[in-house]
PDB file of C-alpha atoms in Angstrom:
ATOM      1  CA  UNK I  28       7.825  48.880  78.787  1.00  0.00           C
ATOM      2  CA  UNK I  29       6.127  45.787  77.973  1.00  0.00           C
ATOM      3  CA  UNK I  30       2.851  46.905  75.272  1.00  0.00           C
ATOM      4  CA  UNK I  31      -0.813  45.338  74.987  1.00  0.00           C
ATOM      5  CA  UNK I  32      -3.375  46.931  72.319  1.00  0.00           C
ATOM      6  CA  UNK I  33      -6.502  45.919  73.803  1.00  0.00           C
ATOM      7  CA  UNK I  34     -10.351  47.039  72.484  1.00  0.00           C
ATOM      8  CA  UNK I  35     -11.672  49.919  73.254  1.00  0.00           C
ATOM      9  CA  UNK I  36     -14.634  48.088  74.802  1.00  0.00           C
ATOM     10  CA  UNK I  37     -12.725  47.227  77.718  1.00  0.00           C
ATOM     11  CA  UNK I  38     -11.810  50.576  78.842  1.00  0.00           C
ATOM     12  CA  UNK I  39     -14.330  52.683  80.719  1.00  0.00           C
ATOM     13  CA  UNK I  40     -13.307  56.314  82.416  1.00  0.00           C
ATOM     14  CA  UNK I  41      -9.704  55.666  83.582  1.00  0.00           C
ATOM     15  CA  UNK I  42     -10.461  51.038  84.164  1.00  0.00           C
ATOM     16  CA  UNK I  43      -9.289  48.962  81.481  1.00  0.00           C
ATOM     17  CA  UNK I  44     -10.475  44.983  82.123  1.00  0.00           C
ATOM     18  CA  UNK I  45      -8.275  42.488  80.868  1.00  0.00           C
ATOM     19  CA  UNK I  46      -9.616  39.705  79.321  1.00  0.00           C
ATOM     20  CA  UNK I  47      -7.737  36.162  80.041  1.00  0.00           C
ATOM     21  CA  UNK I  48      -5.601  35.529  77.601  1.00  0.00           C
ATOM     22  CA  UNK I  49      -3.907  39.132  78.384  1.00  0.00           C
ATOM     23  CA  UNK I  50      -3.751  38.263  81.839  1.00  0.00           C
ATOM     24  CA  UNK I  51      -1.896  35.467  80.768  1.00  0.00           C
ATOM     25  CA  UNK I  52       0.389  37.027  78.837  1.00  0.00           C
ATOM     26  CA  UNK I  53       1.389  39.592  81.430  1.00  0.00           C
ATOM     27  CA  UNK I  54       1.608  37.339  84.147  1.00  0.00           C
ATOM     28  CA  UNK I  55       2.990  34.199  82.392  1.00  0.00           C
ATOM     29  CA  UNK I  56       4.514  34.949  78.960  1.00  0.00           C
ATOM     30  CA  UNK I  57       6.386  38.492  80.099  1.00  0.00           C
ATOM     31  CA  UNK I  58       6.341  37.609  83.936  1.00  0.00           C
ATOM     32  CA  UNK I  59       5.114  40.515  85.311  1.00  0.00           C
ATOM     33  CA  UNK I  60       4.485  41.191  88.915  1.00  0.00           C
ATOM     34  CA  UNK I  61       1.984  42.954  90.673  1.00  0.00           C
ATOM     35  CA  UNK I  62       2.442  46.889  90.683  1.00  0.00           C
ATOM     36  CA  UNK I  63       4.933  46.222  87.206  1.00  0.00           C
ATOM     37  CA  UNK I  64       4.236  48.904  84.782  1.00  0.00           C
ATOM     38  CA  UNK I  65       2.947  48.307  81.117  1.00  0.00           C
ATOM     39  CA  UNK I  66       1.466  50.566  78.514  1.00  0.00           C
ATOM     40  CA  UNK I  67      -1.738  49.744  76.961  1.00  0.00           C
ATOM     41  CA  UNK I  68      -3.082  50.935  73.566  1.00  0.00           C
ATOM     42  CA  UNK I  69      -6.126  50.981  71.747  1.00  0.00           C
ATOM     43  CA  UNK I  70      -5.199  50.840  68.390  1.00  0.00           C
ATOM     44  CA  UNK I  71      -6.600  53.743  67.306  1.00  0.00           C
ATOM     45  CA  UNK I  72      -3.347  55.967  68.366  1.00  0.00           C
ATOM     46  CA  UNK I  73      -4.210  56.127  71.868  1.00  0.00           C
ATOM     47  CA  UNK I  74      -1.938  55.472  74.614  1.00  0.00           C
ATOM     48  CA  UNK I  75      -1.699  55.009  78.499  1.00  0.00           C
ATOM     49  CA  UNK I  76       0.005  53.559  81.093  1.00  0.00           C
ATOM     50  CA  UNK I  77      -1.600  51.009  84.158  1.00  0.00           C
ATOM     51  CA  UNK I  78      -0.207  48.791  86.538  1.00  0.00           C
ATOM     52  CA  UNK I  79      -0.616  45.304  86.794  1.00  0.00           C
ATOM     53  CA  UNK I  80      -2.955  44.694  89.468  1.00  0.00           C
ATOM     54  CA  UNK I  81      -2.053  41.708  92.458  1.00  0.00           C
ATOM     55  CA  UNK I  82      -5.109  39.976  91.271  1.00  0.00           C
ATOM     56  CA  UNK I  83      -8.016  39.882  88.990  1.00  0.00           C
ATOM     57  CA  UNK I  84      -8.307  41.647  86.044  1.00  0.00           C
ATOM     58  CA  UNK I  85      -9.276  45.243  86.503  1.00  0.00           C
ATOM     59  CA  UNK I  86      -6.420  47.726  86.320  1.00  0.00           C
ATOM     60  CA  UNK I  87      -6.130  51.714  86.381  1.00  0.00           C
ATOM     61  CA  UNK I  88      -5.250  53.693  83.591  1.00  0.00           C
ATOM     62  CA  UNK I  89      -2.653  56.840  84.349  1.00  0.00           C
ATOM     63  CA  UNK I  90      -1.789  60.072  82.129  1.00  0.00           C
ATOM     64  CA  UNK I  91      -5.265  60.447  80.396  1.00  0.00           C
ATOM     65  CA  UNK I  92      -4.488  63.988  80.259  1.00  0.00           C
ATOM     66  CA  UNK I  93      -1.730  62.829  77.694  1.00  0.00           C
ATOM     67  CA  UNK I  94      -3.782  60.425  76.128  1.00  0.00           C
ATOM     68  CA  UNK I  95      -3.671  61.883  72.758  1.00  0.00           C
ATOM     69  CA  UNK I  96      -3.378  60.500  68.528  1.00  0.00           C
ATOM     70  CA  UNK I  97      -0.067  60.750  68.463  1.00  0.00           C
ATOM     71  CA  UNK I  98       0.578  60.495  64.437  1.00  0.00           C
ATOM     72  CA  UNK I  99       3.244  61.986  61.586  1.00  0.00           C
ATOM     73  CA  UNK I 100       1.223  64.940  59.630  1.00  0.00           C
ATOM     74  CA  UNK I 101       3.215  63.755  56.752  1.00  0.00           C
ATOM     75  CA  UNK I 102       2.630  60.064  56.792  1.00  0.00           C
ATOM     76  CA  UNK I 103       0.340  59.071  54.220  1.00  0.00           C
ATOM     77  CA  UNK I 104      -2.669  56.878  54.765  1.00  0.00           C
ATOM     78  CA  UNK I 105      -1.206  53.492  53.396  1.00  0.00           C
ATOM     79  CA  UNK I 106      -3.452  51.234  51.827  1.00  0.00           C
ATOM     80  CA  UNK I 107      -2.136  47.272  50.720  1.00  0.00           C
ATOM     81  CA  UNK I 108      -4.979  45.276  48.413  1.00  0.00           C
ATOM     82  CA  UNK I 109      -2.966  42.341  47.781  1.00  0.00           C
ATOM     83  CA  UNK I 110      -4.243  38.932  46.231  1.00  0.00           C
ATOM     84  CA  UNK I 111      -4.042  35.924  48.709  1.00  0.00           C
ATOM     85  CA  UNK I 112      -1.347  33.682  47.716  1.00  0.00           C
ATOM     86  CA  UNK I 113      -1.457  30.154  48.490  1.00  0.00           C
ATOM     87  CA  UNK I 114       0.351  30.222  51.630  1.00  0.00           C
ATOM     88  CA  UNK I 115       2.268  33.034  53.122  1.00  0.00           C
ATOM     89  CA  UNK I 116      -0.637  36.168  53.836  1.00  0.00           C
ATOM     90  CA  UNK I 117       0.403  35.743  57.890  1.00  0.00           C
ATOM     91  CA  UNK I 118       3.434  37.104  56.564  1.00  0.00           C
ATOM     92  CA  UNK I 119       2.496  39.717  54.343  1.00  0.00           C
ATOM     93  CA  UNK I 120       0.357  40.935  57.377  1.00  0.00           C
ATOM     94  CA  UNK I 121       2.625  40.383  59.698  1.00  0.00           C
ATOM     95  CA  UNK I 122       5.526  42.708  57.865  1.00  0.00           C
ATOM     96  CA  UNK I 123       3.737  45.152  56.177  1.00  0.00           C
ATOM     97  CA  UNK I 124       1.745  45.950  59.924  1.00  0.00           C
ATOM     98  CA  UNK I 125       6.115  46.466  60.484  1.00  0.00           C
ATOM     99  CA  UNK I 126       6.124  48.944  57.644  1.00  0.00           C
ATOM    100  CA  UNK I 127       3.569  50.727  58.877  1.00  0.00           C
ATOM    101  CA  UNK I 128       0.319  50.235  56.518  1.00  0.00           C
ATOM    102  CA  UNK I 129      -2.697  51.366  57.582  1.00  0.00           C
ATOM    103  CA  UNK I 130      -5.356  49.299  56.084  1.00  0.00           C
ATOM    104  CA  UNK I 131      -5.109  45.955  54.358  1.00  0.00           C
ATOM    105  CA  UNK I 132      -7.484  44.188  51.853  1.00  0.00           C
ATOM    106  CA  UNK I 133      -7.571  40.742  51.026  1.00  0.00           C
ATOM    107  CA  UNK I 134      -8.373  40.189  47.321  1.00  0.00           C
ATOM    108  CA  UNK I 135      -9.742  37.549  45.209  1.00  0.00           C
ATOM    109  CA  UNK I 136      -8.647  37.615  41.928  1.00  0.00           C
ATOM    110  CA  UNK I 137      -8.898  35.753  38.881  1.00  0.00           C
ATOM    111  CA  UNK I 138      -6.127  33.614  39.779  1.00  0.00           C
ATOM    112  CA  UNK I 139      -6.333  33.442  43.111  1.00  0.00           C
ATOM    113  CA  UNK I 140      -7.198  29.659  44.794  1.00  0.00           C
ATOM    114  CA  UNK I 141      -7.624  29.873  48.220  1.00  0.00           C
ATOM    115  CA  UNK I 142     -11.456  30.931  49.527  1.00  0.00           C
ATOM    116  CA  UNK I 143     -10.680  32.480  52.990  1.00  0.00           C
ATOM    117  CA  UNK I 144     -12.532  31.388  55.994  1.00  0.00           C
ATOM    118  CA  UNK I 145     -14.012  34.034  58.702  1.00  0.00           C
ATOM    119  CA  UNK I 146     -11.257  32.215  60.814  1.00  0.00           C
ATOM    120  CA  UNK I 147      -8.092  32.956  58.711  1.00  0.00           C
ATOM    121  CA  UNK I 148      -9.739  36.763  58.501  1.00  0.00           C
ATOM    122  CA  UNK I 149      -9.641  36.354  62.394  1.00  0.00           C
ATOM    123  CA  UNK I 150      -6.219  35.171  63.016  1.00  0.00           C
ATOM    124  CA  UNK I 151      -4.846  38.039  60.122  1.00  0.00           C
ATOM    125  CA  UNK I 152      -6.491  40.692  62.822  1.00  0.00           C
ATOM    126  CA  UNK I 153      -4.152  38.725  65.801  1.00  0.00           C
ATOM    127  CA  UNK I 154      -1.339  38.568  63.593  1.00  0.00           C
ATOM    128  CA  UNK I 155      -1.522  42.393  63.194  1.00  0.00           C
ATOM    129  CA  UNK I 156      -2.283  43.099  67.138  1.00  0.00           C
ATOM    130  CA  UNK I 157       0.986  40.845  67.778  1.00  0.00           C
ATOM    131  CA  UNK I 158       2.981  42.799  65.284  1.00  0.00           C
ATOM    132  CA  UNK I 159       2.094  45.923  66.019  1.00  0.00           C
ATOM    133  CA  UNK I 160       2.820  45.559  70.050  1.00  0.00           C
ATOM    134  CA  UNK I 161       5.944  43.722  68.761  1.00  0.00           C
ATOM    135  CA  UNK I 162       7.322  47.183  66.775  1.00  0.00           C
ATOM    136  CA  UNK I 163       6.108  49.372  69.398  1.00  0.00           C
ATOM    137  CA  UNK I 164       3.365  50.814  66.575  1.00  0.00           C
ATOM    138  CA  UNK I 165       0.457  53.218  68.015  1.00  0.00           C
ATOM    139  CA  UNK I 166      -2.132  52.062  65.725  1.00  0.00           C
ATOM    140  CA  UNK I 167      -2.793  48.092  64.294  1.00  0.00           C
ATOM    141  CA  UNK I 168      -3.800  48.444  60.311  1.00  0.00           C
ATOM    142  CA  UNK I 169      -7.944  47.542  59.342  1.00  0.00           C
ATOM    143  CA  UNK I 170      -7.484  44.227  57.759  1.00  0.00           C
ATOM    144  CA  UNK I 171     -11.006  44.363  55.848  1.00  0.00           C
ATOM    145  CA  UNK I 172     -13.231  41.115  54.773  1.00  0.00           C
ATOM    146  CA  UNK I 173     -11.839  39.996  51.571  1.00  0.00           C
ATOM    147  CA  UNK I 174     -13.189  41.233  48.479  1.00  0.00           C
ATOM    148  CA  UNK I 175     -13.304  40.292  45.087  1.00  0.00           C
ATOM    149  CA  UNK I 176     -11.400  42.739  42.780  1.00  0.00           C
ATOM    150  CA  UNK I 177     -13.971  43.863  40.923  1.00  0.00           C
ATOM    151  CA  UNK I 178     -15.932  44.716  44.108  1.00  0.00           C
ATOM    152  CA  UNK I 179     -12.823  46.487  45.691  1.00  0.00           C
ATOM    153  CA  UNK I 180     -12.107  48.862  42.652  1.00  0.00           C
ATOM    154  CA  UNK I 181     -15.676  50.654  43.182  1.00  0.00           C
ATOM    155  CA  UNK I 182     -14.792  51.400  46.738  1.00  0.00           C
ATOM    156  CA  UNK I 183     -13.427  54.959  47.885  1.00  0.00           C
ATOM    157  CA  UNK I 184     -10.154  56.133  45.782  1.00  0.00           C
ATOM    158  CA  UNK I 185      -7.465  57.649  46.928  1.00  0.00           C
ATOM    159  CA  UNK I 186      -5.197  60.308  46.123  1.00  0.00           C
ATOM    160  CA  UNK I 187      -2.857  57.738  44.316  1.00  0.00           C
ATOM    161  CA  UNK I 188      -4.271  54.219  43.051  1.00  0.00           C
ATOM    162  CA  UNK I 189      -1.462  52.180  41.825  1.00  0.00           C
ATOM    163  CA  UNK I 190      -1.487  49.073  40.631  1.00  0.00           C
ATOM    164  CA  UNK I 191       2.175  46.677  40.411  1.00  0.00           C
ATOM    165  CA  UNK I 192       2.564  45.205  36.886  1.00  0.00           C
ATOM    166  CA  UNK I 193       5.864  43.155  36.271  1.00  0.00           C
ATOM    167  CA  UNK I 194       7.186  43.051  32.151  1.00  0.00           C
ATOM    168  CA  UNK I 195       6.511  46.481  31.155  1.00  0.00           C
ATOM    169  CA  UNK I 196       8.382  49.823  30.894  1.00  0.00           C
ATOM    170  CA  UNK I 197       6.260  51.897  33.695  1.00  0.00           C
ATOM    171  CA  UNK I 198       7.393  54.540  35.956  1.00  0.00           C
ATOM    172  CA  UNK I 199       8.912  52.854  39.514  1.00  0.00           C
ATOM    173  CA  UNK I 200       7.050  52.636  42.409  1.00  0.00           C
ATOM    174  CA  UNK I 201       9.975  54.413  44.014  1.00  0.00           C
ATOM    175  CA  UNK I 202       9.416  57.902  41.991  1.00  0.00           C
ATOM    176  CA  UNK I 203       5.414  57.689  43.628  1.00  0.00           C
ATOM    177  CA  UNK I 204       6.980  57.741  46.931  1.00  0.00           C
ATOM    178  CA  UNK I 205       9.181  60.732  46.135  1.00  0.00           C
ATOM    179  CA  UNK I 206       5.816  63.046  45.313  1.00  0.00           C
ATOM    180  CA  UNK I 207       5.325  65.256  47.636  1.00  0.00           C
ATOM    181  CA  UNK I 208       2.675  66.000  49.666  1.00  0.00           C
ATOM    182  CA  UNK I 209       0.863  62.421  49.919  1.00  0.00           C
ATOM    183  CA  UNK I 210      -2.027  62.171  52.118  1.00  0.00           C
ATOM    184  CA  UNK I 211      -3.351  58.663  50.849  1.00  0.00           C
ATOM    185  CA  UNK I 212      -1.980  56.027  48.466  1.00  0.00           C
ATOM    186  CA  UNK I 213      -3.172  52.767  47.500  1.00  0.00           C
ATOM    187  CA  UNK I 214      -0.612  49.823  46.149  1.00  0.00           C
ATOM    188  CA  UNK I 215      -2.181  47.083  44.343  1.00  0.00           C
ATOM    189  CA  UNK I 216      -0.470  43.743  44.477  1.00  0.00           C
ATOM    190  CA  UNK I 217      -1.596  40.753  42.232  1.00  0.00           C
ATOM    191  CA  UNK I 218      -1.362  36.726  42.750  1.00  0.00           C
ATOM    192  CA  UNK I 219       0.912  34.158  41.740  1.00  0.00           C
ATOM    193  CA  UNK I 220       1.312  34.594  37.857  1.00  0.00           C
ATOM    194  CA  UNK I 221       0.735  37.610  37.986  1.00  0.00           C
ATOM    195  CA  UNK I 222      -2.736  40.300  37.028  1.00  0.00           C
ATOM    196  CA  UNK I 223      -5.053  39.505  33.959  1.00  0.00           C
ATOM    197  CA  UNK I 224      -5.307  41.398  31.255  1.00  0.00           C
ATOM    198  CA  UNK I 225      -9.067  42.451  31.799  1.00  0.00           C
ATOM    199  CA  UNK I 226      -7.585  43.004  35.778  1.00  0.00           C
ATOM    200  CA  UNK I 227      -5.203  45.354  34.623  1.00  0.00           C
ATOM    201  CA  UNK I 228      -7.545  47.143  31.843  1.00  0.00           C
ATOM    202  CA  UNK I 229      -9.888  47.259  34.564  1.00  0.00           C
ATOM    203  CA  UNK I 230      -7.652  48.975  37.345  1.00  0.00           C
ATOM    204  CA  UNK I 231      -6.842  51.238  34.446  1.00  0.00           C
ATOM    205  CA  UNK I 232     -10.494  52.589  33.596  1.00  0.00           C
ATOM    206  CA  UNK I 233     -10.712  53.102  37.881  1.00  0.00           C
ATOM    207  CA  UNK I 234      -7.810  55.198  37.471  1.00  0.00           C
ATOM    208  CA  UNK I 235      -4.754  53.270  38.898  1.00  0.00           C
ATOM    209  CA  UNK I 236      -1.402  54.150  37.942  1.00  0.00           C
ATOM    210  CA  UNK I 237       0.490  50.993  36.658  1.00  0.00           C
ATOM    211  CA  UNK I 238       4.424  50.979  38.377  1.00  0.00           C
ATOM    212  CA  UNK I 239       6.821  48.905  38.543  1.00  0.00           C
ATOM    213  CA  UNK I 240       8.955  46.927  41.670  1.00  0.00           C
ATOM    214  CA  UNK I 241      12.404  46.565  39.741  1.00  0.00           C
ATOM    215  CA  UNK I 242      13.633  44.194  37.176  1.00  0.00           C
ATOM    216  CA  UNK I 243      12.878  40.737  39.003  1.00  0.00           C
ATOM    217  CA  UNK I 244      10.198  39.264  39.024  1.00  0.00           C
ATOM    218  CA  UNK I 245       8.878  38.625  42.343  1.00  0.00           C
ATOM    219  CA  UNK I 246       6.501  36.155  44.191  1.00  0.00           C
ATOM    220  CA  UNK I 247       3.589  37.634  45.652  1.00  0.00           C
ATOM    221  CA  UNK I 248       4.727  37.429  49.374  1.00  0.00           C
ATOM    222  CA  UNK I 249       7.934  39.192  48.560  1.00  0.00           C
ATOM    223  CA  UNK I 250       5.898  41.574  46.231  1.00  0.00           C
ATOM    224  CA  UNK I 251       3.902  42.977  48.437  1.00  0.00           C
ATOM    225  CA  UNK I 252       6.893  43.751  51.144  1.00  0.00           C
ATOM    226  CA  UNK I 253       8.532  44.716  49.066  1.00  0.00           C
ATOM    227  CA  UNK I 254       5.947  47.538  47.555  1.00  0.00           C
ATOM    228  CA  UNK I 255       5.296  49.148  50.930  1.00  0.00           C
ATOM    229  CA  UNK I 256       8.712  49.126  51.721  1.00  0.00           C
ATOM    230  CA  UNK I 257       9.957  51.134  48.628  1.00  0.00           C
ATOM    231  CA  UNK I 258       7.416  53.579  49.032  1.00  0.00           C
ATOM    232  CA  UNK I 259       8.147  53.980  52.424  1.00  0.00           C
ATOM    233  CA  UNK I 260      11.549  54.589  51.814  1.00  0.00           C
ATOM    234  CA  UNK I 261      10.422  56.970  48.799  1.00  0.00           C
ATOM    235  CA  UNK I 262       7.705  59.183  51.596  1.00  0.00           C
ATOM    236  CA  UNK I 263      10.706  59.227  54.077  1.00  0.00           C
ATOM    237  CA  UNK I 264      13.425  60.621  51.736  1.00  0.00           C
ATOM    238  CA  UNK I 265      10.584  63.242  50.615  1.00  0.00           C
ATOM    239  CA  UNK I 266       9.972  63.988  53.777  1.00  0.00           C
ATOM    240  CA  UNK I 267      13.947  64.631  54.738  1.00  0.00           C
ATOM    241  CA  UNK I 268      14.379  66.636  51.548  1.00  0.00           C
ATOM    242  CA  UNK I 269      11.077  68.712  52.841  1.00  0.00           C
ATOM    243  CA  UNK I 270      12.980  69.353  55.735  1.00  0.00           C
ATOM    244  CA  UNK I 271      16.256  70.063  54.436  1.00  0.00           C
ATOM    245  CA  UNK I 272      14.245  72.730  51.836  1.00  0.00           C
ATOM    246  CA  UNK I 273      12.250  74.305  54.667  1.00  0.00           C
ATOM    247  CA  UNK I 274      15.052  75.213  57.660  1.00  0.00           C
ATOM    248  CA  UNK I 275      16.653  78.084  57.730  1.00  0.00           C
TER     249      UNK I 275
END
């Protein structure tokens, strides 16, 4: 069925109200009809189903008693602090929200150009909603204010910092994936030519782990898909192997 995250504002006891624009998309862009089922989420892991109602915009909410966080206990928190590139971040939000990353930090580096504005950070957060109705995910990543890296590496660490370096012999980001258990994991993406020196030095004395993508060099779109989705693929064959080790 047809998915809409909506706010958790809008829901109150078993009513969700639908603001415009997701009227219009029910009604116009997926042409629903009145009494046509769709599921609505919150974000947050939290599903239900409603009807679309003949008119206005309230609708009722059905199965709160399965309303529930519905969530792998062996998927990692995922956390992407990637520089902003010149042009291509709607992208990196778009596919890593795909990949499944939970929270996503737009950094300013030394190298990096572009000064957001509050609107780009606002159109980032739709881009995210879209994607994450789009592959069906229960929860839509935090996409924080962006920070400037010296500001970020004083925030909360996690179980794994690790920081992407290109032209060095470091252990691949693949072999971080394949550790076993995870609970939260940070991947740290530079800009367009690539980390400092003092960045780097700096990441080091925070306690990131530098690792490597491969043998190409990559731009910083494809960098930072490409990060979250060899780690992914490292967490899922460590889960499998898990498995395999455990049954009987």
């Amino acid at each position: 069925m047809p998915r809409v995250i909506v706010e958790p504002t809008q829901i109150t006891a078993d009513q969700l109200t639908l603001t415009a624009e997701q009227q219009h998309y029910l009604r116009r862009v997926l042409r629903l009809k009145s009494g046509d089922r769709f599921w609505v989420l919150d974000g947050q892991g939290h599903l239900w189903e409603a009807s679309l109602p003949a008119n206005g915009a309230q609708a009722t909410l059905k199965n709160l008693a399965q309303n529930e966080l519905i969530a792998s206990p062996s998927q990692p928190k995922i956390t992407l602090a990637a520089c902003i590139p010149k042009q291509g971040f709607d992208e990196v939000v778009r596919q890593v929200t795909e990949l499944g990353v939970d929270v996503i930090v737009p950094i300013l580096s030394d190298r990096t150009l572009p000064r957001p504005s509050v609107n780009k950070l606002k159109r980032w957060r739709r881009i995210a909603t879209e994607a994450g109705e789009q592959c069906e995910r229960l929860t839509v990543p935090c996409i924080q204010e962006p920070l400037a890296w010296s500001s970020w590496l004083g925030r909360e660490s996690q179980d794994f910092r690790l920081i992407c370096v290109a032209r060095q012999s470091i252990p691949s980001l693949l072999s971080i994936g394949l550790s076993y258990p995870l609970t939260a994991v940070e991947v740290a993406i530079g800009p367009e030519g690539g980390w400092t020196e003092a960045e780097v030095t700096q990441a080091l004395n925070y306690g990131y782990q530098p690792v490597s993508l491969g043998r190409s060099i990559l731009r910083a779109v494809t960098a930072s898909v490409t990060a979250i989705g060899i780690l992914q693929a490292g967490i899922e064959f460590a889960n499998i192997k898990l498995q395999c080790d455990t049954s009987p």
